[in-house]
Coordinates of C-alpha atoms and ligand atoms in Angstrom, one line a residue:
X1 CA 127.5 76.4 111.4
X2 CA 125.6 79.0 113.4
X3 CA 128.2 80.1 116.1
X4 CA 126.7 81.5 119.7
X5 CA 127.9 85.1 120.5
X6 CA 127.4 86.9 123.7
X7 CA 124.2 88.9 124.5
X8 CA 126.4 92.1 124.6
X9 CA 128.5 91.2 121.0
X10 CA 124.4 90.7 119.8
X11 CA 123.8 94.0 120.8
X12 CA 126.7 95.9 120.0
X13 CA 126.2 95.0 116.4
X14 CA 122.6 95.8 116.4
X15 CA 123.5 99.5 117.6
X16 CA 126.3 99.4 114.4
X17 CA 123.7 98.7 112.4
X18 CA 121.1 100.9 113.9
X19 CA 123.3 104.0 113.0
X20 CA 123.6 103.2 109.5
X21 CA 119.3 103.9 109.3
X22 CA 118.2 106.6 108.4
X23 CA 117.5 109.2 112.0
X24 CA 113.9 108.5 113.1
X25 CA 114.6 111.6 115.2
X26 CA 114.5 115.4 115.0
X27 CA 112.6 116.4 111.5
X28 CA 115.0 115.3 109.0
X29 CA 113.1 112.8 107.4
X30 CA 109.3 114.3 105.7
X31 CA 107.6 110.8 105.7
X32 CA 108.0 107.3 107.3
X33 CA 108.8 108.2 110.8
X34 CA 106.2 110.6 113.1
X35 CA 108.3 111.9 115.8
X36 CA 107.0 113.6 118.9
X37 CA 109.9 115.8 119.8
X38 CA 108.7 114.4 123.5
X39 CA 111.2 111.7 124.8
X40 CA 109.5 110.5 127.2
X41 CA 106.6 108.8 125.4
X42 CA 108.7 106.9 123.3
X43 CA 110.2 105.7 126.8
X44 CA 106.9 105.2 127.8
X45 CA 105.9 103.3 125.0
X46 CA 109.1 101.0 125.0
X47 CA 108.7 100.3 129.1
X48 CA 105.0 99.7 128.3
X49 CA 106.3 97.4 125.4
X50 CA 108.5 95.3 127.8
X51 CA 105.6 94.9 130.3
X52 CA 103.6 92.2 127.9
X53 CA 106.3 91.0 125.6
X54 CA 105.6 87.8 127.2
X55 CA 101.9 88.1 126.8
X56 CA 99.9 86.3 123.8
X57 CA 97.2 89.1 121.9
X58 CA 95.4 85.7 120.8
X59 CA 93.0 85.2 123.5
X60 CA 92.3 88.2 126.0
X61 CA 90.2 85.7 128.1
X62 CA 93.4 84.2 129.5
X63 CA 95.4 87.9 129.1
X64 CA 92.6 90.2 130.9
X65 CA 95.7 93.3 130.5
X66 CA 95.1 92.9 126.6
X67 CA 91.5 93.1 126.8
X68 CA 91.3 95.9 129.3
X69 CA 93.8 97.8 126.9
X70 CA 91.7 96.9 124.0
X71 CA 88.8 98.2 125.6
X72 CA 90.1 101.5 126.8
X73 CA 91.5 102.2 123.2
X74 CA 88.2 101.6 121.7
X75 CA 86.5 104.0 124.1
X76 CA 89.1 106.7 123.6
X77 CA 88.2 106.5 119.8
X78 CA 84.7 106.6 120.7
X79 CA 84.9 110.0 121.7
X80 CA 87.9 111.1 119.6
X81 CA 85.9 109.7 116.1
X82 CA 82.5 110.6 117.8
X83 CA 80.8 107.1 118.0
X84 CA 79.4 106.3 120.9
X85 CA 78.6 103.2 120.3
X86 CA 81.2 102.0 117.5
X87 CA 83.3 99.0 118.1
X88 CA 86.1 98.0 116.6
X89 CA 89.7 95.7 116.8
X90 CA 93.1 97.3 117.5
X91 CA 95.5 95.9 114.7
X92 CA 99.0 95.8 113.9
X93 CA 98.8 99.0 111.2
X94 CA 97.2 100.5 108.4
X95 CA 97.5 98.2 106.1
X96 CA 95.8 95.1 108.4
X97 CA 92.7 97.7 109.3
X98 CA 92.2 98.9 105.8
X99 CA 92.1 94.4 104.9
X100 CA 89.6 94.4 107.6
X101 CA 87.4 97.0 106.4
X102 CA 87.0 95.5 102.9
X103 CA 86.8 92.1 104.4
X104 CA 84.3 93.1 107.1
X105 CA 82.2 95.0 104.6
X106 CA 82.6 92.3 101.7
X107 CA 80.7 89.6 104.6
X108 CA 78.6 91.8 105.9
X109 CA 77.0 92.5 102.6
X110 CA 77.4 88.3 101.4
X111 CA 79.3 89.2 98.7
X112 CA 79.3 85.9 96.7
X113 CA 83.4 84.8 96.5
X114 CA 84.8 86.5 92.9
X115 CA 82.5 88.8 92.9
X116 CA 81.8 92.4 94.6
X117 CA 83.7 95.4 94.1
X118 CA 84.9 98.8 96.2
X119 CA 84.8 102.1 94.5
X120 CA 87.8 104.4 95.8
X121 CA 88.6 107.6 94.7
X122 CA 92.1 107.3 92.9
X123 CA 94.2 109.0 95.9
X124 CA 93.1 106.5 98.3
X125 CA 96.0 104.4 99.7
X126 CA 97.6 101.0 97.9
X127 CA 96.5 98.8 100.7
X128 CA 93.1 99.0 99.3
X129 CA 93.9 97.9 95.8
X130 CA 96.0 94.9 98.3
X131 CA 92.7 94.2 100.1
X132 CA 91.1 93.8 96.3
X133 CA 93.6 91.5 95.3
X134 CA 93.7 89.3 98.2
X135 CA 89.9 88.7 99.1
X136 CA 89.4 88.8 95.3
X137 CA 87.2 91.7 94.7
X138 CA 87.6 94.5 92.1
X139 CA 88.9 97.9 93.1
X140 CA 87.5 100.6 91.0
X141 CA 89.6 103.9 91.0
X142 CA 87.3 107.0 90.4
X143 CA 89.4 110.0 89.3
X144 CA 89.7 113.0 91.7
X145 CA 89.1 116.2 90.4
X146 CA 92.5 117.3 89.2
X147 CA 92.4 120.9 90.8
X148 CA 91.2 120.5 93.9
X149 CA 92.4 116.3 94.2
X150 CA 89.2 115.6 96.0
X151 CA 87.2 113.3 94.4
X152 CA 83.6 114.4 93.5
X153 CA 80.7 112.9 94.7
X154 CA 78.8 112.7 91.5
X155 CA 81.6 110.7 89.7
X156 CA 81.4 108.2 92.8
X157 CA 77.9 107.6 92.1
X158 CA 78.8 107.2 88.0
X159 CA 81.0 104.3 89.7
X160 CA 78.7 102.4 91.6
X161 CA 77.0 99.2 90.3
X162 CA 75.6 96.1 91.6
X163 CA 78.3 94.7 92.5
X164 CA 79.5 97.6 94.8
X165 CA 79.5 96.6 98.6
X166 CA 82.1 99.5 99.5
X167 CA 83.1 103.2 99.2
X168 CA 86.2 104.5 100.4
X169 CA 87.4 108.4 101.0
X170 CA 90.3 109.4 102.7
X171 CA 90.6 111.9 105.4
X172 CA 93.1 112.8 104.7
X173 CA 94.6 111.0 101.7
X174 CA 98.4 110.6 101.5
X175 CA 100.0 111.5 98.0
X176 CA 98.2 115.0 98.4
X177 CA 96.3 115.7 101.7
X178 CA 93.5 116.5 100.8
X179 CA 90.2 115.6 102.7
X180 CA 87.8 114.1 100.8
X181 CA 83.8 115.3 100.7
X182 CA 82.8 112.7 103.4
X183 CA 79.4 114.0 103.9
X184 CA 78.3 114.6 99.9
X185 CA 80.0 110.9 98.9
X186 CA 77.7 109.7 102.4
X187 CA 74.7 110.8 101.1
X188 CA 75.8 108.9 97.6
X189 CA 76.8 105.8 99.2
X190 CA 73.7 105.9 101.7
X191 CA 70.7 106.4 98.6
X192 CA 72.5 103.5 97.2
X193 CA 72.7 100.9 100.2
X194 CA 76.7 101.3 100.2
X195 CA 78.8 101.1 102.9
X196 CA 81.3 104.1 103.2
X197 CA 85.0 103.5 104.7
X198 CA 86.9 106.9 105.6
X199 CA 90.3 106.0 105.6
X200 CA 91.7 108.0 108.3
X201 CA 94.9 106.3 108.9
X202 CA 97.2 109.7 108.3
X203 CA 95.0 111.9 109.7
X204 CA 92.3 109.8 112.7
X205 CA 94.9 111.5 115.2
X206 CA 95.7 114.9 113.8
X207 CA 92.7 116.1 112.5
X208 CA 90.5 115.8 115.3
X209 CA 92.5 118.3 117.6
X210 CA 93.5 120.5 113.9
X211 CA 93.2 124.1 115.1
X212 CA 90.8 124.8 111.5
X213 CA 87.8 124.0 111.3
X214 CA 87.4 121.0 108.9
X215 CA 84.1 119.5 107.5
X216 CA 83.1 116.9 109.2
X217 CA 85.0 113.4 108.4
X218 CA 83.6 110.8 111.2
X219 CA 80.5 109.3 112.8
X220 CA 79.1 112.2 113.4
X221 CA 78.3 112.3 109.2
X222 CA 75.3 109.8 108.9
X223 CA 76.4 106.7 106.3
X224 CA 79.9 106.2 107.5
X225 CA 80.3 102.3 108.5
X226 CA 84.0 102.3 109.5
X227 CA 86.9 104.4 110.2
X228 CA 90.6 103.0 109.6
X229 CA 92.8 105.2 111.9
X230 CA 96.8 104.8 112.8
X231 CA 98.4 104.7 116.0
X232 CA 101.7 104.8 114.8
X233 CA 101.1 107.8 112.7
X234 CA 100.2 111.0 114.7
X235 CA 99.4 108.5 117.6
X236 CA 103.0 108.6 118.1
X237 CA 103.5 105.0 118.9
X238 CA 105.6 102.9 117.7
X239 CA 104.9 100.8 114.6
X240 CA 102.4 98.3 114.9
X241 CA 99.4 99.5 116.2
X242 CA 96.4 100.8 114.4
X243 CA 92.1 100.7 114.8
X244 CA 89.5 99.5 112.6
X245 CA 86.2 101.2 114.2
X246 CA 82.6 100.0 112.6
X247 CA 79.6 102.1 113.4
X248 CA 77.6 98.7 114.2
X249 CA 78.5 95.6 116.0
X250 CA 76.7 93.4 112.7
X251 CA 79.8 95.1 110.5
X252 CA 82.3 94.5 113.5
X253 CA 81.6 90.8 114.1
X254 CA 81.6 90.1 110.0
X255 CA 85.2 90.7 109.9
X256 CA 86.2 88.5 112.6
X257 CA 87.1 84.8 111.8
X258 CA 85.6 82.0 114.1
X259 CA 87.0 78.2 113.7
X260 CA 85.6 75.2 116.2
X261 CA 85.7 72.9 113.0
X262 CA 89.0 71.3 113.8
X263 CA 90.6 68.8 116.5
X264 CA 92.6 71.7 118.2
X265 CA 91.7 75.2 120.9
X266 CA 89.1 77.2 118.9
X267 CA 90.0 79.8 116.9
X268 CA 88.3 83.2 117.2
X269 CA 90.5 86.2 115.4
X270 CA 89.2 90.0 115.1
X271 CA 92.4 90.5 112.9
X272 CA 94.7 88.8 110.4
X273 CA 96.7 87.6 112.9
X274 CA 96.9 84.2 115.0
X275 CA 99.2 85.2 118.3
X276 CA 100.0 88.2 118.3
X277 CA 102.2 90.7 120.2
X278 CA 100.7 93.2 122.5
X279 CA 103.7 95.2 122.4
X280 CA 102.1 97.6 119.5
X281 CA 98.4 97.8 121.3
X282 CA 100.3 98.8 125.0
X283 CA 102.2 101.4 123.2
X284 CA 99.3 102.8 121.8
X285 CA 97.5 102.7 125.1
X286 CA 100.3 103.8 127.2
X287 CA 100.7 107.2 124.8
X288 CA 96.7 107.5 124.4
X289 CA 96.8 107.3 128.2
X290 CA 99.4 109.8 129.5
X291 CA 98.4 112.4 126.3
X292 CA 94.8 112.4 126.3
X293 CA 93.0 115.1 124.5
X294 CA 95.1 118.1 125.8
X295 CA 98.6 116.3 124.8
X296 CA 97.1 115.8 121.1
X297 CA 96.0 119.4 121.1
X298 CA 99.4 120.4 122.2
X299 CA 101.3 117.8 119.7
X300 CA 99.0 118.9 116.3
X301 CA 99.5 123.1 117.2
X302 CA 102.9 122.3 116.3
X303 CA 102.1 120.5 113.3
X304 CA 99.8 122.8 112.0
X305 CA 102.2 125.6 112.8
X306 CA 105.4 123.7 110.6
X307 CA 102.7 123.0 107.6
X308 CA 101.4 126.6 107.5
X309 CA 105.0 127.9 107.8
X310 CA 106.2 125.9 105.2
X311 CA 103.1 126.8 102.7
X312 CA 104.0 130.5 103.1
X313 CA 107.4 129.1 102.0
X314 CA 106.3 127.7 99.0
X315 CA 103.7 130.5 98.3
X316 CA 107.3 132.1 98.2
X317 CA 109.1 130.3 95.6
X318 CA 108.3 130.9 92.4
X319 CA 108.0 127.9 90.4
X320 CA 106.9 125.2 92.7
X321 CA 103.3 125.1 94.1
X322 CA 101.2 123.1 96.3
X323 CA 98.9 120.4 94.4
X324 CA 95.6 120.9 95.3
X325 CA 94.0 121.8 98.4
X326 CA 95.2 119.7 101.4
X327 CA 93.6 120.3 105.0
X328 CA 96.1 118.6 107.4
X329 CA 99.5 117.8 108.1
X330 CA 100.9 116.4 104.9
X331 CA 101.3 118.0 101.3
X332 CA 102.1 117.5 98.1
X333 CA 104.6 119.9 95.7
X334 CA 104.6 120.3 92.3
X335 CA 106.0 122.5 89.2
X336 CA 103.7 125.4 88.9
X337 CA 102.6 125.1 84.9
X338 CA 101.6 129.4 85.8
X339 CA 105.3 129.9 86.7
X340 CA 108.1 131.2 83.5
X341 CA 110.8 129.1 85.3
X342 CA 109.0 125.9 86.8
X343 CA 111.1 123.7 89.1
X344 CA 111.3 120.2 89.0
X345 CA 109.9 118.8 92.1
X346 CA 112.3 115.7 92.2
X347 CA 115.6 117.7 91.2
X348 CA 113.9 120.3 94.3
X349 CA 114.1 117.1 96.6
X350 CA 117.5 115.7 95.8
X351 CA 118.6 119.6 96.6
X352 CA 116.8 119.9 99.9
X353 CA 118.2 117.0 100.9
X354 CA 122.2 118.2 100.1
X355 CA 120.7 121.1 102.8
X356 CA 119.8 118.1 105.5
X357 CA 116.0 117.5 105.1
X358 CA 115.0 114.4 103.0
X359 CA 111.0 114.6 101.1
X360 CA 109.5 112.1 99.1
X361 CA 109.0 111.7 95.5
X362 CA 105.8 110.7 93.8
X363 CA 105.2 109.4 90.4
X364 CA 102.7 111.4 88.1
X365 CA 99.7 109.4 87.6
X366 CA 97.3 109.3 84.7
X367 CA 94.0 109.1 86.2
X368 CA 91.5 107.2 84.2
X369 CA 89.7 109.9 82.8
X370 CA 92.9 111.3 81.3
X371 CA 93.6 114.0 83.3
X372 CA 97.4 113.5 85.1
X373 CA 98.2 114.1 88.7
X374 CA 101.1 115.6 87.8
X375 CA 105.1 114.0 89.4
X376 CA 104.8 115.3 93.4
X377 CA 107.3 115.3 96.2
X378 CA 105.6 114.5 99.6
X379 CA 106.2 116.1 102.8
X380 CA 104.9 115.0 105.9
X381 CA 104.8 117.3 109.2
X382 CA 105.4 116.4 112.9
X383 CA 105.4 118.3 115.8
X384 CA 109.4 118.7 115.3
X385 CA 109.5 119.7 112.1
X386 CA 108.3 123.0 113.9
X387 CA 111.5 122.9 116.0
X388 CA 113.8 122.8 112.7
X389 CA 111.6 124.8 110.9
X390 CA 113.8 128.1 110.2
X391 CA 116.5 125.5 108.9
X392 CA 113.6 123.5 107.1
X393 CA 112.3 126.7 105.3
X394 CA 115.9 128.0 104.2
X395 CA 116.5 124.1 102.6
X396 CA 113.2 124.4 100.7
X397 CA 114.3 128.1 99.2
X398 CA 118.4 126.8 98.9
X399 CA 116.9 123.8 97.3
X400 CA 114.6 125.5 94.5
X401 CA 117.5 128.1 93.7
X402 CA 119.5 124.6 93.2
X403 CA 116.7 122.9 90.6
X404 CA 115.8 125.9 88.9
X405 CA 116.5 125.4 85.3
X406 CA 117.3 121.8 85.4
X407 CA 115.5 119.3 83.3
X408 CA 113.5 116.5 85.3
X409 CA 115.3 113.0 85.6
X410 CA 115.4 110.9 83.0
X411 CA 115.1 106.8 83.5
X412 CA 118.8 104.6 83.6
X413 CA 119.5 104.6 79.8
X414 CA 119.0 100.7 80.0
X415 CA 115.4 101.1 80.8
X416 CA 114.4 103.8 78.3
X417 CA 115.7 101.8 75.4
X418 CA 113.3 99.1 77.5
X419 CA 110.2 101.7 77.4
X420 CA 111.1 102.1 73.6
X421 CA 110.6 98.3 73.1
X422 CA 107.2 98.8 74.8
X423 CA 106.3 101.6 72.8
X424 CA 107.3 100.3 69.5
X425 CA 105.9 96.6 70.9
X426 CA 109.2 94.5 70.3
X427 CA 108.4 93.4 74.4
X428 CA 104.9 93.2 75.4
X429 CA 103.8 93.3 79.0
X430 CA 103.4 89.5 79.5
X431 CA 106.9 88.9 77.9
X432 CA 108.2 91.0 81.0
X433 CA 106.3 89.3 83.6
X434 CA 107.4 85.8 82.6
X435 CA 110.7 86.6 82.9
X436 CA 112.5 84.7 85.9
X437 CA 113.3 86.8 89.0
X438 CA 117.4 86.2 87.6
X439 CA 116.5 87.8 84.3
X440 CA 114.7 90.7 86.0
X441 CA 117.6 91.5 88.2
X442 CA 120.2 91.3 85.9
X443 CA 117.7 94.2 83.6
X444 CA 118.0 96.3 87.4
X445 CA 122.1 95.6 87.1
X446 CA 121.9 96.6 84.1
X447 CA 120.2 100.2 84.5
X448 CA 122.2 100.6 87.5
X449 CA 120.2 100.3 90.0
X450 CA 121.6 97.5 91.9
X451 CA 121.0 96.4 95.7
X452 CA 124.3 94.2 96.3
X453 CA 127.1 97.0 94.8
X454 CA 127.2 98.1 98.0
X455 CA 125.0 96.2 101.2
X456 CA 125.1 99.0 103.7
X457 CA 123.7 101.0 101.2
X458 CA 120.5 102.7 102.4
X459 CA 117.8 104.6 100.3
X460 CA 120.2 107.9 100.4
X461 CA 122.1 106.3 97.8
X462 CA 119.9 105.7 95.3
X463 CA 119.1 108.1 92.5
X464 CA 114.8 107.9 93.5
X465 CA 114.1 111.1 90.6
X466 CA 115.4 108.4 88.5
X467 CA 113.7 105.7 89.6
X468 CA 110.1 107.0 89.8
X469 CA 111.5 108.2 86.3
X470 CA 111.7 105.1 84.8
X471 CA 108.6 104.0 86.7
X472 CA 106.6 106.9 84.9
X473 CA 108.2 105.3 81.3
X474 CA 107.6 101.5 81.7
X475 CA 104.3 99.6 82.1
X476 CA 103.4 99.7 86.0
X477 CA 103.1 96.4 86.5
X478 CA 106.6 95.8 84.9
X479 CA 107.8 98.3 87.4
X480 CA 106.1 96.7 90.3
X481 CA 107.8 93.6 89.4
X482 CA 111.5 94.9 89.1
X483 CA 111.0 97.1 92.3
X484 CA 109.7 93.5 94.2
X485 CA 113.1 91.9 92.9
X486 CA 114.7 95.1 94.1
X487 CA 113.5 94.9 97.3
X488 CA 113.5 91.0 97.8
X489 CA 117.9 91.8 96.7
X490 CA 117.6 93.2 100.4
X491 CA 116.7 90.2 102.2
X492 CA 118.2 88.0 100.4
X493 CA 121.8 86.5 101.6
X494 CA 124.7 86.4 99.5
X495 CA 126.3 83.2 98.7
X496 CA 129.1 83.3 101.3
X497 CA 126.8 85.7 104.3
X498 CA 127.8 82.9 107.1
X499 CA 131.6 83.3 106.3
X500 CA 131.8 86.8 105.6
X501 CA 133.4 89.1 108.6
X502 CA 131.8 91.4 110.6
Ligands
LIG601 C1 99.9 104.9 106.0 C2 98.5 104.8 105.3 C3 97.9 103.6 105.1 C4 98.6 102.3 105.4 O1 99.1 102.2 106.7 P1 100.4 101.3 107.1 O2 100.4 101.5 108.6 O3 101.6 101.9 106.4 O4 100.1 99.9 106.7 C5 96.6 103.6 104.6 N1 96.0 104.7 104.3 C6 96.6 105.9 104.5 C7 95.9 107.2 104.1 C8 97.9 106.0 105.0 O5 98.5 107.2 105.1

């Protein structure tokens, strides 16, 4: 039995639950959330929001508000991405325009199905090896060059074959920021036929108004085919709303998909979707709107002014360092292998966040010439983090004094006698996957790392140095499949969740 409860109970328990999340607001968190620090457009976007939650994105013919919003948010890119005559579709997020612009390019260039491939450097974003998997093309990672963590346009071209339809750089990209050499891996795509996607998701709305000069990244450098850029990244909207841009309408129209061929309405979708909500595209409009170029401006001066202030910081500690050489508004920390007392990055995070400020840790990641990107933890700026930033940069030197010294994390005991069996070949990469999803969880039990000890329990509780640990020790794609029975733990209701009080 599913019993009715009053709209106000309904509500009352969403707000309990809200204030178990993580705060979204005021510079606490280095990645996931992009906050503002400017109330009203997140009012803005949420009346905006409630305008056309009854509307249908499907078919702007019979909605004309979607279709002017569309339109006005393609022009604004126009001039922000300097196209002036690139088109594009407004989607629900990175992940959906980064499909789109392997899917687009993959039909534009009659890739035959099964075959075709994209060459990315190996710092480009996941979504693209997601793209590979679902339309069935091969993603090949080029290695970056480990020093700078740019990749270089000559091993690009060593990657290309006949089977390449694609390119992808990143502008910037997220485990390290850096920006890659659009114009030199242009020129390389360009002599070859190749389309070239910059994959400017992070950065499409912080680097344009980024008080340094920065090579250029967008339509302006000749070759580019399409630009992926978020919305609800340092567009400041809420989640869901994000552009694919194509310099020509040939590779805009080859992503759309166009039914008549069956008894009901035709079908004629830009994006993945079928209906959709316009609440994410009238957010984005809404903030694009009442911004415009002089908001942005104002919004990335603090950004840039929190990453530079932070750098100095870390310029400061001795034994951490930035990896590489990122140009925008996230970066990536690591040991410094120059220092006589390195500092773990992941111990460094679980100490900042003791003082208040939560980063990300990143796996290292053998590239596949050999060379390692070595383990990372991510921060992200925002226009707050500049108003915590004192209190930011005292956490970052409180939390290195903490580290200093201490060995990095091993994996749950559980799962380095698993990595031994690897090693030694007792298990074998197959075995693991067959196992059923029971048998997987009960290994994540096992090592500790268990979602139903306690169900209110958010990310803060879990020992991620560990984790990412273990994930460096075990085959990837074991740990891909114990982190999707992690996750799936989440969602999934325990035996007695209708009976159990609230
Ligand atoms: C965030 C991000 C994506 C994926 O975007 P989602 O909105 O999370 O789906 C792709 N590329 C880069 C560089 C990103 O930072």
């Amino acid at each position: 039995m599913n019993p009715a409860r009053s709209t106000d109970e309904v509500l009352a328990r969403l707000r309990r639950l809200r204030a178990t999340d993580a705060p979204t607001h005021g510079g606490r968190i280095l990645s996931y959330v992009y906050d503002s620090g400017l109330t009203e457009i997140d009012e803005l976007a949420a009346a905006a929001a409630a305008l056309v939650q009854p509307v249908n994105g499907l078919d702007p013919t019979v909605f004309g508000s979607v279709a002017a919003m569309e339109r006005e948010l393609i022009a604004f890119c126009r001039t922000v991405f300097h196209g002036s005559d690139a088109v594009g579709s407004i989607t629900s997020g990175g992940t959906e325009s980064c499909l789109l612009a392997v899917l687009a390019a993959r039909d534009h260039a009659a890739a035959p199905p099964g075959t075709g491939s994209v060459v990315l450097a190996s710092t480009a974003h996941a979504a693209f090896d997601k793209a590979a998997h679902l339309l069935g093309v091969r993603a090949v990672r080029v290695p970056v060059d480990p020093d700078t963590t740019r990749v270089r346009p000559e091993d690009v071209a060593a990657a290309l074959d006949d089977d390449t339809f694609l390119v992808v750089v990143s502008a910037p990209n997220y485990p390290t920021g850096a920006l890659d050499p659009v114009a030199q891996v242009a020129e390389v795509a360009a002599a070859a036929g190749i389309a070239l996607h910059v994959d400017a998701c992070l950065g499409g709305f912080a680097l344009p108004w980024w008080p340094e000069t920065l090579p250029a990244w967008d339509f302006r450098v000749p070759g580019v085919s399409s630009i992926s850029a978020d919305f609800h990244k340092y567009g400041y909207a809420p989640k869901g709303a994000s552009v694919i841009l194509h310099s020509s309408r040939e590779r805009h129209r080859a992503g759309f998909f166009a039914d008549t061929d069956w008894p009901g309405y035709p079908v004629v979708n830009p994006t993945l979707l079928g209906s959709r909500s316009a609440a994410g595209l009238a957010g984005a409009w809404a903030i694009t709107e009442h911004l415009g170029d002089d908001g942005y401006r104002a919004l990335v001066e603090r950004v840039a002014a929190a990453s530079a202030a932070v750098r100095r910081t870390l310029d400061d500690i001795d034994g951490l360092r930035v990896l590489g050489d990122p140009a925008g508004p996230v970066l990536a920390v690591i040991a410094d292998p120059a220092s006589s007392s390195p500092i773990d990055p992941h111990r460094w995070s679980t100490a900042v966040a003791e003082h208040g400020f939560t980063l990300q840790v990143q796996p290292g990641y053998r590239q596949s010439d050999g060379t390692l990107l070595p383990p990372s933890t991510h921060l992200t700026f925002t226009p707050v983090t500049a108003a915590v930033v004192d209190e930011l940069v005292a956490a970052l030197h409180a939390g290195a004094e903490a580290a200093r010294g201490l060995p990095p994390a091993e994996a749950p005991e559980a799962l380095r006698t698993l990595a031994e069996a690897f090693d030694s070949g007792a298990v074998t990469v197959a075995d693991a996957l067959a196992l059923p999803s029971k048998a997987i969880e009960a290994a994540l039990v096992g090592a500790g790392i268990d979602p139903h000890t306690d169900p209110s329990a958010t990310a803060a509780a879990l020992d991620m140095p560990a984790v990412i640990a273990a994930i460096e020790s075990l085959p990837r794609p074991v740990t891909a499949k114990m982190l999707t029975e992690f996750l799936a733990a989440y969602s999934t209701p325990p035996p007695d969740a209708r009976t159990t009080a609230r």
